[in-house]
PDB file of C-alpha atoms in Angstrom:
ATOM      1  CA  UNK T  11     -56.459 184.897 -39.607  1.00  0.00           C
ATOM      2  CA  UNK T  12     -53.877 183.448 -42.007  1.00  0.00           C
ATOM      3  CA  UNK T  13     -55.991 184.485 -44.980  1.00  0.00           C
ATOM      4  CA  UNK T  14     -57.426 187.699 -43.524  1.00  0.00           C
ATOM      5  CA  UNK T  15     -60.862 186.187 -44.169  1.00  0.00           C
ATOM      6  CA  UNK T  16     -63.985 185.292 -42.273  1.00  0.00           C
ATOM      7  CA  UNK T  17     -65.051 181.608 -42.024  1.00  0.00           C
ATOM      8  CA  UNK T  18     -68.040 182.238 -44.290  1.00  0.00           C
ATOM      9  CA  UNK T  19     -65.700 183.577 -46.990  1.00  0.00           C
ATOM     10  CA  UNK T  20     -63.966 180.242 -47.436  1.00  0.00           C
ATOM     11  CA  UNK T  21     -66.888 177.870 -46.881  1.00  0.00           C
ATOM     12  CA  UNK T  22     -67.589 175.504 -49.814  1.00  0.00           C
ATOM     13  CA  UNK T  23     -64.336 176.487 -51.507  1.00  0.00           C
ATOM     14  CA  UNK T  24     -61.848 173.848 -52.624  1.00  0.00           C
ATOM     15  CA  UNK T  25     -58.826 173.392 -50.345  1.00  0.00           C
ATOM     16  CA  UNK T  26     -56.407 174.121 -53.197  1.00  0.00           C
ATOM     17  CA  UNK T  27     -58.142 177.458 -53.746  1.00  0.00           C
ATOM     18  CA  UNK T  28     -57.887 178.453 -50.091  1.00  0.00           C
ATOM     19  CA  UNK T  29     -54.509 177.026 -49.106  1.00  0.00           C
ATOM     20  CA  UNK T  30     -52.570 177.292 -52.359  1.00  0.00           C
ATOM     21  CA  UNK T  31     -54.406 179.909 -54.410  1.00  0.00           C
ATOM     22  CA  UNK T  32     -54.635 177.467 -57.338  1.00  0.00           C
ATOM     23  CA  UNK T  33     -57.337 176.407 -59.752  1.00  0.00           C
ATOM     24  CA  UNK T  34     -56.598 172.712 -59.339  1.00  0.00           C
ATOM     25  CA  UNK T  35     -55.022 170.302 -56.848  1.00  0.00           C
ATOM     26  CA  UNK T  36     -51.282 169.759 -56.563  1.00  0.00           C
ATOM     27  CA  UNK T  37     -49.919 166.550 -58.086  1.00  0.00           C
ATOM     28  CA  UNK T  38     -48.463 165.737 -54.651  1.00  0.00           C
ATOM     29  CA  UNK T  39     -51.687 166.527 -52.775  1.00  0.00           C
ATOM     30  CA  UNK T  40     -51.853 164.681 -49.450  1.00  0.00           C
ATOM     31  CA  UNK T  41     -55.654 164.906 -49.471  1.00  0.00           C
ATOM     32  CA  UNK T  42     -55.910 162.960 -52.739  1.00  0.00           C
ATOM     33  CA  UNK T  43     -53.600 160.245 -51.398  1.00  0.00           C
ATOM     34  CA  UNK T  44     -55.639 160.062 -48.209  1.00  0.00           C
ATOM     35  CA  UNK T  45     -58.865 159.750 -50.208  1.00  0.00           C
ATOM     36  CA  UNK T  46     -57.457 157.027 -52.420  1.00  0.00           C
ATOM     37  CA  UNK T  47     -55.770 154.911 -49.739  1.00  0.00           C
ATOM     38  CA  UNK T  48     -58.219 155.709 -46.929  1.00  0.00           C
ATOM     39  CA  UNK T  49     -55.250 155.970 -44.591  1.00  0.00           C
ATOM     40  CA  UNK T  50     -53.974 158.925 -42.539  1.00  0.00           C
ATOM     41  CA  UNK T  51     -50.834 160.736 -43.656  1.00  0.00           C
ATOM     42  CA  UNK T  52     -48.522 163.530 -42.530  1.00  0.00           C
ATOM     43  CA  UNK T  53     -46.061 165.735 -44.390  1.00  0.00           C
ATOM     44  CA  UNK T  54     -44.213 169.019 -44.116  1.00  0.00           C
ATOM     45  CA  UNK T  55     -45.248 171.687 -46.595  1.00  0.00           C
ATOM     46  CA  UNK T  56     -43.866 175.120 -47.393  1.00  0.00           C
ATOM     47  CA  UNK T  57     -46.831 177.308 -48.206  1.00  0.00           C
ATOM     48  CA  UNK T  58     -46.177 180.810 -49.587  1.00  0.00           C
ATOM     49  CA  UNK T  59     -49.935 181.468 -49.615  1.00  0.00           C
ATOM     50  CA  UNK T  60     -49.991 181.065 -45.834  1.00  0.00           C
ATOM     51  CA  UNK T  61     -46.495 182.457 -45.316  1.00  0.00           C
ATOM     52  CA  UNK T  62     -44.757 179.637 -43.506  1.00  0.00           C
ATOM     53  CA  UNK T  63     -43.886 175.966 -43.079  1.00  0.00           C
ATOM     54  CA  UNK T  64     -46.593 173.641 -41.789  1.00  0.00           C
ATOM     55  CA  UNK T  65     -46.979 170.083 -40.571  1.00  0.00           C
ATOM     56  CA  UNK T  66     -49.991 168.866 -42.533  1.00  0.00           C
ATOM     57  CA  UNK T  67     -51.889 165.840 -41.227  1.00  0.00           C
ATOM     58  CA  UNK T  68     -54.843 164.271 -43.033  1.00  0.00           C
ATOM     59  CA  UNK T  69     -57.268 161.727 -41.545  1.00  0.00           C
ATOM     60  CA  UNK T  70     -60.082 159.838 -43.352  1.00  0.00           C
ATOM     61  CA  UNK T  71     -63.541 159.931 -41.706  1.00  0.00           C
ATOM     62  CA  UNK T  72     -66.042 157.083 -41.705  1.00  0.00           C
ATOM     63  CA  UNK T  73     -69.675 156.858 -40.662  1.00  0.00           C
ATOM     64  CA  UNK T  74     -71.134 154.252 -38.309  1.00  0.00           C
ATOM     65  CA  UNK T  75     -71.466 151.775 -41.194  1.00  0.00           C
ATOM     66  CA  UNK T  76     -67.806 152.166 -42.068  1.00  0.00           C
ATOM     67  CA  UNK T  77     -68.410 154.152 -45.236  1.00  0.00           C
ATOM     68  CA  UNK T  78     -65.896 156.862 -46.149  1.00  0.00           C
ATOM     69  CA  UNK T  79     -67.414 160.332 -45.703  1.00  0.00           C
ATOM     70  CA  UNK T  80     -64.463 162.701 -46.140  1.00  0.00           C
ATOM     71  CA  UNK T  81     -61.216 163.844 -44.580  1.00  0.00           C
ATOM     72  CA  UNK T  82     -60.133 166.006 -41.655  1.00  0.00           C
ATOM     73  CA  UNK T  83     -57.061 168.211 -42.137  1.00  0.00           C
ATOM     74  CA  UNK T  84     -54.892 169.629 -39.373  1.00  0.00           C
ATOM     75  CA  UNK T  85     -52.119 172.133 -40.118  1.00  0.00           C
ATOM     76  CA  UNK T  86     -49.639 173.094 -37.430  1.00  0.00           C
ATOM     77  CA  UNK T  87     -47.398 176.089 -38.039  1.00  0.00           C
ATOM     78  CA  UNK T  88     -43.797 174.905 -37.489  1.00  0.00           C
ATOM     79  CA  UNK T  89     -42.077 177.900 -39.114  1.00  0.00           C
ATOM     80  CA  UNK T  90     -40.409 178.980 -35.871  1.00  0.00           C
ATOM     81  CA  UNK T  91     -39.307 175.436 -35.099  1.00  0.00           C
ATOM     82  CA  UNK T  92     -37.764 175.039 -38.568  1.00  0.00           C
ATOM     83  CA  UNK T  93     -35.883 178.330 -38.199  1.00  0.00           C
ATOM     84  CA  UNK T  94     -34.407 177.117 -34.908  1.00  0.00           C
ATOM     85  CA  UNK T  95     -33.560 173.775 -36.538  1.00  0.00           C
ATOM     86  CA  UNK T  96     -31.796 175.533 -39.417  1.00  0.00           C
ATOM     87  CA  UNK T  97     -29.918 177.735 -36.947  1.00  0.00           C
ATOM     88  CA  UNK T  98     -28.708 174.654 -35.062  1.00  0.00           C
ATOM     89  CA  UNK T  99     -27.576 173.048 -38.326  1.00  0.00           C
ATOM     90  CA  UNK T 100     -25.836 176.291 -39.275  1.00  0.00           C
ATOM     91  CA  UNK T 101     -23.939 176.459 -35.981  1.00  0.00           C
ATOM     92  CA  UNK T 102     -23.102 172.759 -36.156  1.00  0.00           C
ATOM     93  CA  UNK T 103     -21.518 173.275 -39.571  1.00  0.00           C
ATOM     94  CA  UNK T 104     -18.733 175.479 -38.185  1.00  0.00           C
ATOM     95  CA  UNK T 105     -16.705 172.666 -36.539  1.00  0.00           C
ATOM     96  CA  UNK T 106     -17.239 170.527 -39.652  1.00  0.00           C
ATOM     97  CA  UNK T 107     -15.802 173.269 -41.858  1.00  0.00           C
ATOM     98  CA  UNK T 108     -12.732 173.796 -39.669  1.00  0.00           C
ATOM     99  CA  UNK T 109      -9.531 172.564 -41.346  1.00  0.00           C
ATOM    100  CA  UNK T 110      -8.184 171.357 -37.988  1.00  0.00           C
ATOM    101  CA  UNK T 111      -9.476 168.322 -36.066  1.00  0.00           C
ATOM    102  CA  UNK T 112     -12.079 169.051 -33.381  1.00  0.00           C
ATOM    103  CA  UNK T 113     -13.397 166.353 -31.043  1.00  0.00           C
ATOM    104  CA  UNK T 114     -15.740 166.125 -28.069  1.00  0.00           C
ATOM    105  CA  UNK T 115     -15.387 163.561 -25.281  1.00  0.00           C
ATOM    106  CA  UNK T 116     -17.846 162.611 -22.528  1.00  0.00           C
ATOM    107  CA  UNK T 117     -17.165 161.735 -18.905  1.00  0.00           C
ATOM    108  CA  UNK T 118     -16.537 158.069 -19.800  1.00  0.00           C
ATOM    109  CA  UNK T 119     -13.804 159.042 -22.237  1.00  0.00           C
ATOM    110  CA  UNK T 120     -15.974 158.224 -25.255  1.00  0.00           C
ATOM    111  CA  UNK T 121     -15.813 160.432 -28.353  1.00  0.00           C
ATOM    112  CA  UNK T 122     -19.273 161.908 -28.964  1.00  0.00           C
ATOM    113  CA  UNK T 123     -18.342 164.199 -31.864  1.00  0.00           C
ATOM    114  CA  UNK T 124     -15.539 164.637 -34.375  1.00  0.00           C
ATOM    115  CA  UNK T 125     -15.317 166.736 -37.513  1.00  0.00           C
ATOM    116  CA  UNK T 126     -14.303 165.757 -41.019  1.00  0.00           C
ATOM    117  CA  UNK T 127     -10.760 167.051 -40.533  1.00  0.00           C
ATOM    118  CA  UNK T 128     -10.103 164.462 -37.801  1.00  0.00           C
ATOM    119  CA  UNK T 129     -11.312 161.641 -40.012  1.00  0.00           C
ATOM    120  CA  UNK T 130      -9.303 162.935 -42.973  1.00  0.00           C
ATOM    121  CA  UNK T 131      -6.065 162.897 -40.951  1.00  0.00           C
ATOM    122  CA  UNK T 132      -6.458 159.174 -40.287  1.00  0.00           C
ATOM    123  CA  UNK T 133      -7.202 158.501 -43.958  1.00  0.00           C
ATOM    124  CA  UNK T 134      -4.129 160.501 -44.943  1.00  0.00           C
ATOM    125  CA  UNK T 135      -1.978 158.352 -42.662  1.00  0.00           C
ATOM    126  CA  UNK T 136      -3.611 155.146 -43.862  1.00  0.00           C
ATOM    127  CA  UNK T 137      -4.951 154.340 -40.396  1.00  0.00           C
ATOM    128  CA  UNK T 138      -8.272 152.787 -39.471  1.00  0.00           C
ATOM    129  CA  UNK T 139     -10.878 155.224 -38.225  1.00  0.00           C
ATOM    130  CA  UNK T 140     -10.156 154.945 -34.508  1.00  0.00           C
ATOM    131  CA  UNK T 141     -10.453 158.524 -33.292  1.00  0.00           C
ATOM    132  CA  UNK T 142      -9.243 157.547 -29.819  1.00  0.00           C
ATOM    133  CA  UNK T 143      -5.748 157.963 -31.217  1.00  0.00           C
ATOM    134  CA  UNK T 144      -6.250 161.732 -30.811  1.00  0.00           C
ATOM    135  CA  UNK T 145      -6.940 161.462 -27.082  1.00  0.00           C
ATOM    136  CA  UNK T 146      -4.203 161.986 -24.485  1.00  0.00           C
ATOM    137  CA  UNK T 147      -3.635 158.993 -22.200  1.00  0.00           C
ATOM    138  CA  UNK T 148      -4.898 160.851 -19.120  1.00  0.00           C
ATOM    139  CA  UNK T 149      -8.162 162.023 -20.706  1.00  0.00           C
ATOM    140  CA  UNK T 150     -10.346 161.015 -17.719  1.00  0.00           C
ATOM    141  CA  UNK T 151      -8.089 162.828 -15.260  1.00  0.00           C
ATOM    142  CA  UNK T 152      -8.103 165.831 -17.583  1.00  0.00           C
ATOM    143  CA  UNK T 153     -11.917 165.774 -17.637  1.00  0.00           C
ATOM    144  CA  UNK T 154     -12.055 165.776 -13.835  1.00  0.00           C
ATOM    145  CA  UNK T 155      -9.500 168.579 -13.470  1.00  0.00           C
ATOM    146  CA  UNK T 156     -11.277 170.848 -15.948  1.00  0.00           C
ATOM    147  CA  UNK T 157     -14.740 170.070 -14.577  1.00  0.00           C
ATOM    148  CA  UNK T 158     -13.552 170.897 -11.055  1.00  0.00           C
ATOM    149  CA  UNK T 159     -12.142 174.134 -12.509  1.00  0.00           C
ATOM    150  CA  UNK T 160      -8.601 173.341 -11.464  1.00  0.00           C
ATOM    151  CA  UNK T 161      -7.631 174.733 -14.871  1.00  0.00           C
ATOM    152  CA  UNK T 162      -9.398 176.858 -17.494  1.00  0.00           C
ATOM    153  CA  UNK T 163      -7.868 174.800 -20.278  1.00  0.00           C
ATOM    154  CA  UNK T 164      -5.091 172.287 -20.764  1.00  0.00           C
ATOM    155  CA  UNK T 165      -2.509 172.112 -23.534  1.00  0.00           C
ATOM    156  CA  UNK T 166      -0.808 168.893 -24.501  1.00  0.00           C
ATOM    157  CA  UNK T 167       0.916 167.259 -27.455  1.00  0.00           C
ATOM    158  CA  UNK T 168      -0.147 164.027 -29.143  1.00  0.00           C
ATOM    159  CA  UNK T 169       2.002 162.184 -31.662  1.00  0.00           C
ATOM    160  CA  UNK T 170       0.238 160.160 -34.373  1.00  0.00           C
ATOM    161  CA  UNK T 171       2.624 158.302 -36.646  1.00  0.00           C
ATOM    162  CA  UNK T 172       4.855 160.960 -38.253  1.00  0.00           C
ATOM    163  CA  UNK T 173       2.656 163.884 -37.192  1.00  0.00           C
ATOM    164  CA  UNK T 174       2.647 165.888 -33.958  1.00  0.00           C
ATOM    165  CA  UNK T 175      -0.467 167.725 -32.797  1.00  0.00           C
ATOM    166  CA  UNK T 176      -0.952 170.386 -30.172  1.00  0.00           C
ATOM    167  CA  UNK T 177      -4.267 170.057 -28.356  1.00  0.00           C
ATOM    168  CA  UNK T 178      -6.132 172.766 -26.467  1.00  0.00           C
ATOM    169  CA  UNK T 179      -8.719 171.081 -24.231  1.00  0.00           C
ATOM    170  CA  UNK T 180     -11.726 172.902 -22.697  1.00  0.00           C
ATOM    171  CA  UNK T 181     -14.633 171.773 -20.528  1.00  0.00           C
ATOM    172  CA  UNK T 182     -18.075 172.727 -21.902  1.00  0.00           C
ATOM    173  CA  UNK T 183     -20.350 172.750 -18.858  1.00  0.00           C
ATOM    174  CA  UNK T 184     -23.618 173.202 -20.791  1.00  0.00           C
ATOM    175  CA  UNK T 185     -23.295 169.760 -22.414  1.00  0.00           C
ATOM    176  CA  UNK T 186     -20.823 168.172 -19.957  1.00  0.00           C
ATOM    177  CA  UNK T 187     -18.125 167.310 -22.498  1.00  0.00           C
ATOM    178  CA  UNK T 188     -14.498 168.094 -23.195  1.00  0.00           C
ATOM    179  CA  UNK T 189     -13.896 169.894 -26.471  1.00  0.00           C
ATOM    180  CA  UNK T 190     -10.499 169.291 -28.022  1.00  0.00           C
ATOM    181  CA  UNK T 191      -9.128 171.776 -30.540  1.00  0.00           C
ATOM    182  CA  UNK T 192      -6.216 170.255 -32.425  1.00  0.00           C
ATOM    183  CA  UNK T 193      -3.627 171.685 -34.788  1.00  0.00           C
ATOM    184  CA  UNK T 194      -0.767 170.067 -36.666  1.00  0.00           C
ATOM    185  CA  UNK T 195       2.570 171.383 -35.327  1.00  0.00           C
ATOM    186  CA  UNK T 196       4.779 168.840 -37.109  1.00  0.00           C
ATOM    187  CA  UNK T 197       6.616 171.452 -39.185  1.00  0.00           C
ATOM    188  CA  UNK T 198       7.047 173.668 -36.121  1.00  0.00           C
ATOM    189  CA  UNK T 199       8.514 170.765 -34.113  1.00  0.00           C
ATOM    190  CA  UNK T 200      10.834 169.875 -36.994  1.00  0.00           C
ATOM    191  CA  UNK T 201      12.014 173.486 -37.197  1.00  0.00           C
ATOM    192  CA  UNK T 202      12.655 173.483 -33.444  1.00  0.00           C
ATOM    193  CA  UNK T 203      14.689 170.291 -33.801  1.00  0.00           C
ATOM    194  CA  UNK T 204      16.771 171.728 -36.649  1.00  0.00           C
ATOM    195  CA  UNK T 205      17.434 174.945 -34.692  1.00  0.00           C
ATOM    196  CA  UNK T 206      18.510 172.912 -31.683  1.00  0.00           C
ATOM    197  CA  UNK T 207      20.835 170.783 -33.830  1.00  0.00           C
ATOM    198  CA  UNK T 208      22.309 173.918 -35.431  1.00  0.00           C
ATOM    199  CA  UNK T 209      22.862 175.427 -31.993  1.00  0.00           C
ATOM    200  CA  UNK T 210      24.610 172.267 -30.781  1.00  0.00           C
ATOM    201  CA  UNK T 211      26.875 172.262 -33.852  1.00  0.00           C
ATOM    202  CA  UNK T 212      27.665 175.948 -33.317  1.00  0.00           C
ATOM    203  CA  UNK T 213      28.358 175.303 -29.641  1.00  0.00           C
ATOM    204  CA  UNK T 214      30.741 172.448 -30.477  1.00  0.00           C
ATOM    205  CA  UNK T 215      32.479 174.570 -33.088  1.00  0.00           C
ATOM    206  CA  UNK T 216      32.926 177.440 -30.631  1.00  0.00           C
ATOM    207  CA  UNK T 217      34.261 175.065 -27.966  1.00  0.00           C
ATOM    208  CA  UNK T 218      36.727 173.696 -30.509  1.00  0.00           C
ATOM    209  CA  UNK T 219      37.964 177.188 -31.366  1.00  0.00           C
ATOM    210  CA  UNK T 220      38.329 178.084 -27.702  1.00  0.00           C
ATOM    211  CA  UNK T 221      40.293 174.876 -27.024  1.00  0.00           C
ATOM    212  CA  UNK T 222      42.766 175.705 -29.794  1.00  0.00           C
ATOM    213  CA  UNK T 223      43.538 179.109 -28.321  1.00  0.00           C
TER     214      UNK T 223
END
């Protein structure tokens, strides 16, 4: 079916003619290696001639006296599986590409995933790679509350050295983990502090003016 041919059309033809449309074997041919080593082998091959990706297995055959008589080849079409695999890798790359730290935590409070941004923050601060520093102290209670749907999400702040982070924590029921989206709000907090100090100074100045009247 793959070649739109009948069995009799490919009988007695060389495998490289049928499977690769070539006049000679590939330098990486699994069949040649199997013939030489008399050992089975398996590899993934992308075959334009057959229009897909295949898991190619080759097994040596022996007669009753133990003499080598040839090889048996089995090709399994894994094109669909590889497409799904690539899709999973593609989706998994999104958290890794995010410029903000993203972490996942299981029921025991253990970090099961973190992206490069989280690791880079610790390097920037000269800290050892202990990602638990991103977790709020009540992480297990938070897990329970979100799992029991007491809240849709929880916001909290975590201070790491000179930096302050806002964390938005969600429960992902499909994989039973907490996903923590983190963003650096250090500059925002500093601006808030400066505004508050300016307001206090203004308030004191106004009180002083009023007292002199």
